[in-house]
Short mmCIF file of C-alpha atoms in Angstrom, two decimals:
data_model
loop_
_atom_site.label_atom_id
_atom_site.label_comp_id
_atom_site.label_asym_id
_atom_site.label_seq_id
_atom_site.Cartn_x
_atom_site.Cartn_y
_atom_site.Cartn_z
CA UNK A 148 -24.62 -26.93 -10.52
CA UNK A 149 -25.34 -29.51 -7.65
CA UNK A 150 -24.82 -27.92 -4.90
CA UNK A 151 -21.21 -29.90 -3.52
CA UNK A 152 -20.31 -28.59 -6.58
CA UNK A 153 -21.17 -24.58 -5.62
CA UNK A 154 -20.29 -25.15 -2.38
CA UNK A 155 -16.50 -26.78 -3.74
CA UNK A 156 -16.92 -23.90 -6.27
CA UNK A 157 -17.14 -21.28 -3.78
CA UNK A 158 -14.16 -22.78 -1.61
CA UNK A 159 -12.00 -22.18 -4.03
CA UNK A 160 -13.36 -19.10 -5.20
CA UNK A 161 -12.39 -17.31 -1.60
CA UNK A 162 -9.05 -20.02 -1.20
CA UNK A 163 -7.72 -16.95 -4.54
CA UNK A 164 -9.71 -14.15 -3.14
CA UNK A 165 -7.82 -14.63 0.34
CA UNK A 166 -4.67 -14.79 -1.69
CA UNK A 167 -4.43 -11.99 -3.29
CA UNK A 168 -6.40 -9.27 -0.60
CA UNK A 169 -3.13 -7.42 -0.95
CA UNK A 170 -3.36 -7.55 -5.01
CA UNK A 171 -5.62 -5.54 -6.93
CA UNK A 172 -8.77 -7.39 -7.00
CA UNK A 173 -11.07 -6.69 -9.63
CA UNK A 174 -14.21 -8.63 -10.80
CA UNK A 175 -12.94 -8.89 -13.96
CA UNK A 176 -9.74 -10.71 -12.85
CA UNK A 177 -12.03 -12.85 -10.20
CA UNK A 178 -14.59 -13.93 -12.89
CA UNK A 179 -12.04 -15.11 -15.01
CA UNK A 180 -9.98 -16.64 -12.32
CA UNK A 181 -13.63 -18.55 -11.84
CA UNK A 182 -14.23 -19.23 -15.42
CA UNK A 183 -16.87 -18.59 -15.49
CA UNK A 184 -19.35 -15.15 -16.59
CA UNK A 185 -18.94 -12.38 -14.36
CA UNK A 186 -22.74 -12.26 -14.06
CA UNK A 187 -22.94 -16.15 -12.50
CA UNK A 188 -19.78 -16.36 -10.48
CA UNK A 189 -21.06 -12.66 -8.68
CA UNK A 190 -24.61 -14.13 -7.75
CA UNK A 191 -23.21 -17.86 -6.73
CA UNK A 192 -21.42 -15.79 -4.60
CA UNK A 193 -23.61 -13.79 -3.02
CA UNK A 194 -25.91 -17.00 -2.87
CA UNK A 195 -23.51 -18.77 -0.51
CA UNK A 196 -22.20 -15.48 1.49
CA UNK A 197 -24.74 -13.65 1.94
CA UNK A 198 -22.79 -10.49 0.21
CA UNK A 199 -20.76 -9.93 -3.11
CA UNK A 200 -17.46 -9.97 -3.81
CA UNK A 201 -16.30 -6.77 -2.99
CA UNK A 202 -18.52 -6.34 -0.33
CA UNK A 203 -16.65 -9.56 1.14
CA UNK A 204 -13.23 -8.65 0.04
CA UNK A 205 -13.49 -4.99 2.12
CA UNK A 206 -14.16 -6.47 5.18
CA UNK A 207 -11.34 -8.92 5.31
CA UNK A 208 -9.17 -6.13 4.19
CA UNK A 209 -10.61 -3.77 6.37
CA UNK A 210 -10.29 -6.88 9.39
CA UNK A 211 -6.58 -7.90 8.52
CA UNK A 212 -5.55 -4.07 8.03
CA UNK A 213 -6.94 -3.76 11.81
CA UNK A 214 -4.92 -6.92 13.09
CA UNK A 215 -1.25 -5.07 11.65
CA UNK A 216 -2.37 -2.34 13.30
CA UNK A 217 -2.22 -3.87 16.69
CA UNK A 218 0.68 -6.44 15.80
CA UNK A 219 3.15 -3.91 14.03
CA UNK A 220 4.69 -0.26 13.71
CA UNK A 221 3.98 -0.81 10.27
CA UNK A 222 2.71 3.04 8.86
CA UNK A 223 -1.18 3.98 8.44
CA UNK A 224 0.53 4.65 4.59
CA UNK A 225 2.16 1.19 4.14
CA UNK A 226 -1.31 -0.47 5.59
CA UNK A 227 -3.38 1.56 3.43
CA UNK A 228 -1.61 0.29 0.17
CA UNK A 229 -1.27 -2.90 1.83
CA UNK A 230 -5.30 -3.42 1.86
CA UNK A 231 -5.88 -1.83 -1.47
CA UNK A 232 -6.48 1.88 -0.61
CA UNK A 233 -4.84 4.45 -2.97
CA UNK A 234 -4.61 7.08 -0.27
CA UNK A 235 -4.29 7.38 3.30
CA UNK A 236 -7.02 9.18 3.28
CA UNK A 237 -9.86 6.93 1.70
CA UNK A 238 -8.49 3.72 4.53
CA UNK A 239 -9.05 6.06 6.93
CA UNK A 240 -12.77 7.20 6.20
CA UNK A 241 -13.86 3.46 5.28
CA UNK A 242 -11.80 2.51 8.39
CA UNK A 243 -13.67 4.88 10.66
CA UNK A 244 -16.68 4.25 9.39
CA UNK A 245 -16.51 0.03 9.13
CA UNK A 246 -14.76 -0.02 13.21
CA UNK A 247 -16.05 3.94 14.16
CA UNK A 248 -12.61 4.59 15.32
CA UNK A 249 -9.99 6.03 13.56
CA UNK A 250 -6.83 3.68 13.15
CA UNK A 251 -5.23 5.99 14.90
CA UNK A 252 -7.35 5.41 17.84
CA UNK A 253 -7.73 1.89 17.17
CA UNK A 254 -3.70 1.17 17.09
CA UNK A 255 -3.39 3.15 20.65
CA UNK A 256 -7.14 2.08 22.43
CA UNK A 257 -6.87 -0.56 25.65
CA UNK A 258 -8.81 -2.65 23.70
CA UNK A 259 -8.99 -4.46 20.67
CA UNK A 260 -12.86 -4.22 19.29
CA UNK A 261 -13.13 -7.06 17.72
CA UNK A 262 -17.13 -7.02 17.21
CA UNK A 263 -16.73 -5.55 13.85
CA UNK A 264 -14.12 -9.00 12.58
CA UNK A 265 -15.44 -10.10 9.45
CA UNK A 266 -13.92 -13.80 9.75
CA UNK A 267 -12.71 -16.32 6.16
CA UNK A 268 -15.86 -17.46 4.98
CA UNK A 269 -15.89 -21.06 4.34
CA UNK A 270 -18.40 -23.39 3.47
CA UNK A 271 -16.87 -26.43 4.06
CA UNK A 272 -16.12 -25.76 8.04
CA UNK A 273 -17.49 -28.46 10.30
CA UNK A 274 -19.75 -27.77 13.27
CA UNK A 275 -17.47 -27.24 16.05
CA UNK A 276 -18.42 -26.98 19.77
CA UNK A 277 -19.37 -22.86 20.53
CA UNK A 278 -17.08 -21.14 22.88
CA UNK A 279 -18.07 -20.32 26.26
CA UNK A 280 -18.29 -17.17 28.47
CA UNK A 281 -16.07 -17.62 32.01
CA UNK A 282 -15.27 -15.36 34.85
CA UNK A 283 -12.01 -16.29 36.34
CA UNK A 284 -10.26 -15.15 39.15
CA UNK A 285 -6.51 -14.43 39.04
CA UNK A 286 -4.18 -17.38 38.83
CA UNK A 287 -0.71 -17.81 39.64
CA UNK A 288 1.34 -19.65 36.78
CA UNK A 289 5.29 -20.73 37.09
CA UNK A 290 6.82 -21.85 34.05
CA UNK A 291 10.29 -21.60 31.24
CA UNK A 292 9.53 -17.85 29.29
CA UNK A 293 10.60 -18.22 25.53
CA UNK A 294 9.73 -15.05 22.96
CA UNK A 295 10.77 -14.67 19.72
CA UNK A 296 9.78 -12.17 16.74
CA UNK A 297 8.58 -13.19 13.03
CA UNK A 298 7.17 -10.96 10.19
CA UNK A 299 4.06 -9.89 10.18
CA UNK A 300 0.95 -12.14 8.18
CA UNK A 301 -1.66 -15.21 9.56
CA UNK A 302 0.48 -17.71 7.88
CA UNK A 303 4.11 -17.19 8.29
CA UNK A 304 5.94 -20.53 8.29
CA UNK A 305 8.48 -19.87 10.89
CA UNK A 306 6.51 -19.08 12.83
CA UNK A 307 3.52 -21.96 12.77
CA UNK A 308 7.03 -23.98 12.30
CA UNK A 309 8.11 -22.45 15.79
CA UNK A 310 4.31 -22.76 17.42
CA UNK A 311 3.89 -26.44 16.36
CA UNK A 312 7.45 -27.36 17.54
CA UNK A 313 6.62 -25.41 21.11
CA UNK A 314 4.27 -27.38 22.15
CA UNK A 315 4.86 -31.14 20.29
CA UNK A 316 7.65 -30.69 22.44
CA UNK A 317 5.81 -29.62 25.74
CA UNK A 318 3.74 -32.31 24.99
CA UNK A 319 6.82 -35.18 24.75
CA UNK A 320 8.59 -33.75 27.34
CA UNK A 321 5.38 -34.79 29.50
CA UNK A 322 4.45 -37.64 28.01
CA UNK A 323 2.35 -39.20 30.50
CA UNK A 324 2.69 -36.53 32.91
CA UNK A 325 -1.69 -36.78 35.38
CA UNK A 326 -0.88 -32.97 35.15
CA UNK A 327 -2.52 -30.12 33.73
CA UNK A 328 -0.51 -28.12 31.73
CA UNK A 329 -0.55 -24.60 30.50
CA UNK A 330 0.97 -22.43 27.79
CA UNK A 331 0.53 -18.88 28.07
CA UNK A 332 0.87 -16.68 24.94
CA UNK A 333 1.24 -12.58 23.20
CA UNK A 334 1.67 -11.33 20.12
CA UNK A 335 2.92 -7.23 20.16
CA UNK A 336 4.39 -5.17 17.95
CA UNK A 337 7.88 -5.36 17.49
CA UNK A 338 10.39 -2.83 18.86
CA UNK A 339 13.04 -3.81 16.35
CA UNK A 340 11.69 -3.77 13.26
CA UNK A 341 8.22 -2.52 11.74
CA UNK A 342 6.56 -5.62 9.68
CA UNK A 343 7.76 -8.09 13.04
CA UNK A 344 5.66 -9.34 15.86
CA UNK A 345 7.18 -10.46 19.19
CA UNK A 346 5.82 -13.46 19.90
CA UNK A 347 6.01 -14.68 23.85
CA UNK A 348 5.01 -18.10 25.44
CA UNK A 349 5.79 -19.32 28.81
CA UNK A 350 4.43 -22.94 29.59
CA UNK A 351 4.50 -25.47 32.74
CA UNK A 352 2.61 -28.07 34.42
CA UNK A 353 -0.74 -26.51 37.11
CA UNK A 354 1.03 -26.57 40.83
CA UNK A 355 -0.01 -25.70 43.68
CA UNK A 356 1.63 -22.03 45.56
CA UNK A 357 5.37 -23.86 47.70
CA UNK A 358 5.17 -26.87 45.13
CA UNK A 359 6.99 -24.64 42.37
CA UNK A 360 11.33 -25.07 40.63
CA UNK A 361 12.60 -22.43 42.78
CA UNK A 362 14.08 -21.83 38.61
CA UNK A 363 10.48 -21.52 37.65
CA UNK A 364 9.35 -17.98 36.59
CA UNK A 365 6.14 -16.68 38.19
CA UNK A 366 3.40 -15.25 36.10
CA UNK A 367 0.13 -13.55 37.74
CA UNK A 368 -3.12 -13.54 34.69
CA UNK A 369 -5.22 -11.56 36.18
CA UNK A 370 -9.12 -12.32 37.07
CA UNK A 371 -11.74 -11.50 35.19
CA UNK A 372 -14.39 -12.13 32.35
CA UNK A 373 -12.87 -14.97 29.49
CA UNK A 374 -13.78 -16.53 26.09
CA UNK A 375 -13.72 -20.33 26.74
CA UNK A 376 -12.70 -22.15 23.64
CA UNK A 377 -12.19 -26.23 23.74
CA UNK A 378 -9.61 -27.41 21.56
CA UNK A 379 -9.09 -30.30 20.17
CA UNK A 380 -6.58 -30.32 16.50
CA UNK A 381 -3.11 -31.62 15.61
CA UNK A 382 -0.56 -28.87 16.61
CA UNK A 383 0.62 -28.20 13.44
CA UNK A 384 -3.68 -26.53 12.70
CA UNK A 385 -2.69 -24.40 15.73
CA UNK A 386 -2.13 -20.71 14.44
CA UNK A 387 -5.84 -21.70 12.38
CA UNK A 388 -7.35 -22.91 15.30
CA UNK A 389 -5.93 -19.38 17.02
CA UNK A 390 -6.75 -16.91 14.30
CA UNK A 391 -9.78 -18.76 13.25
CA UNK A 392 -10.44 -17.66 17.24
CA UNK A 393 -9.89 -14.16 17.08
CA UNK A 394 -11.61 -13.16 13.53
CA UNK A 395 -14.12 -15.39 13.80
CA UNK A 396 -15.69 -16.73 17.68
CA UNK A 397 -14.24 -12.98 19.15
CA UNK A 398 -15.92 -11.11 15.88
CA UNK A 399 -19.30 -10.84 18.51
CA UNK A 400 -22.08 -8.08 19.05
CA UNK A 401 -20.70 -6.61 22.31
CA UNK A 402 -16.92 -8.44 22.84
CA UNK A 403 -13.22 -6.64 22.85
CA UNK A 404 -10.11 -8.43 23.87
CA UNK A 405 -8.89 -6.53 27.02
CA UNK A 406 -5.53 -6.49 27.25
CA UNK A 407 -3.16 -9.94 28.85
CA UNK A 408 -2.17 -13.11 27.53
CA UNK A 409 -4.41 -15.16 26.23
CA UNK A 410 -3.69 -19.30 28.20
CA UNK A 411 -4.25 -22.87 26.99
CA UNK A 412 -4.68 -25.61 29.62
CA UNK A 413 -3.66 -28.84 28.22
CA UNK A 414 -5.53 -32.47 29.53
CA UNK A 415 -1.94 -33.82 29.04
CA UNK A 416 -2.41 -37.32 29.75
CA UNK A 417 -5.05 -37.10 26.75
CA UNK A 418 -2.49 -35.18 24.35
CA UNK A 419 -0.55 -36.54 22.26
CA UNK A 420 2.34 -35.60 19.24
CA UNK A 421 -0.62 -35.60 17.12
CA UNK A 422 -3.16 -33.88 18.70
CA UNK A 423 -3.67 -30.51 21.77
CA UNK A 424 -6.74 -31.58 23.85
CA UNK A 425 -7.64 -28.77 26.58
CA UNK A 426 -8.92 -25.95 26.09
CA UNK A 427 -8.13 -21.38 24.78
CA UNK A 428 -9.15 -18.42 27.18
CA UNK A 429 -9.16 -15.21 25.99
CA UNK A 430 -9.16 -12.59 27.94
CA UNK A 431 -12.24 -10.24 27.52
CA UNK A 432 -14.97 -8.05 28.20
CA UNK A 433 -18.57 -7.54 27.58
CA UNK A 434 -19.93 -4.04 26.46
CA UNK A 435 -23.92 -4.02 26.71
CA UNK A 436 -24.93 -1.72 23.17
CA UNK A 437 -26.05 2.11 23.99
CA UNK A 438 -29.54 2.66 24.39
CA UNK A 439 -31.39 6.38 24.08
CA UNK A 440 -33.01 7.12 27.65
CA UNK A 441 -36.77 6.58 26.96
CA UNK A 442 -39.20 9.89 26.14
CA UNK A 443 -40.41 11.21 29.69
#
């Protein structure tokens, strides 16, 4: 098997694993799906990813369960069963070992511990610009806000379409503008429906104090440390971009997402209905690793 074939084979296998993370997975099932022997499949997988199939699936399930804890009101046992744990006790044990917090503590922590997130492995992914850590002052913004609820999940079609239309409409309505546009967004658990989460957004143009419409709403983005990612994508791929930002770029030693809203700055003169150009900013804190004091 050539390198190109190996890469495509692992990409297809991972796509199948990802689609079945909430189903029962075992090596025999995966090998049967792959069309190769169990031994050969596992050898190729470890050669390409650096980990076994079982380890990869477990880390991905724990990562998904962590986001479910933060973005839904599902019970611990519901989340445990959804992501392949037969008991709440086994889920709690595995979760605590991976994140160094119990699921209950993780759900209610001020910060989102992302350092232990495990992203989807993509052997076909091309290199992108690395994110930066930047410090920004308080930011006063004006605009119109929107809110909607949707079923929790990475690629829920309704959520993708709403976000795509929201971004495309904003670009269309401001075609030809020389201003910088911005969009804030935040994901929180839905108070009424435990399997749903709420998406809150605000959009507007960069304006100086005193130049805003009286009808515009006013909000403040507290200053601090932010993870800054370059954005140059089709609006229909925005959900995937956000997922990659959280599961991959935030999964760095010492990083944690602090409370607050994410925001986009859009270079409107270079944006179109087929392409967003700008930056995504995610509020973060950086913690130096604990080190034991030197012996005297």
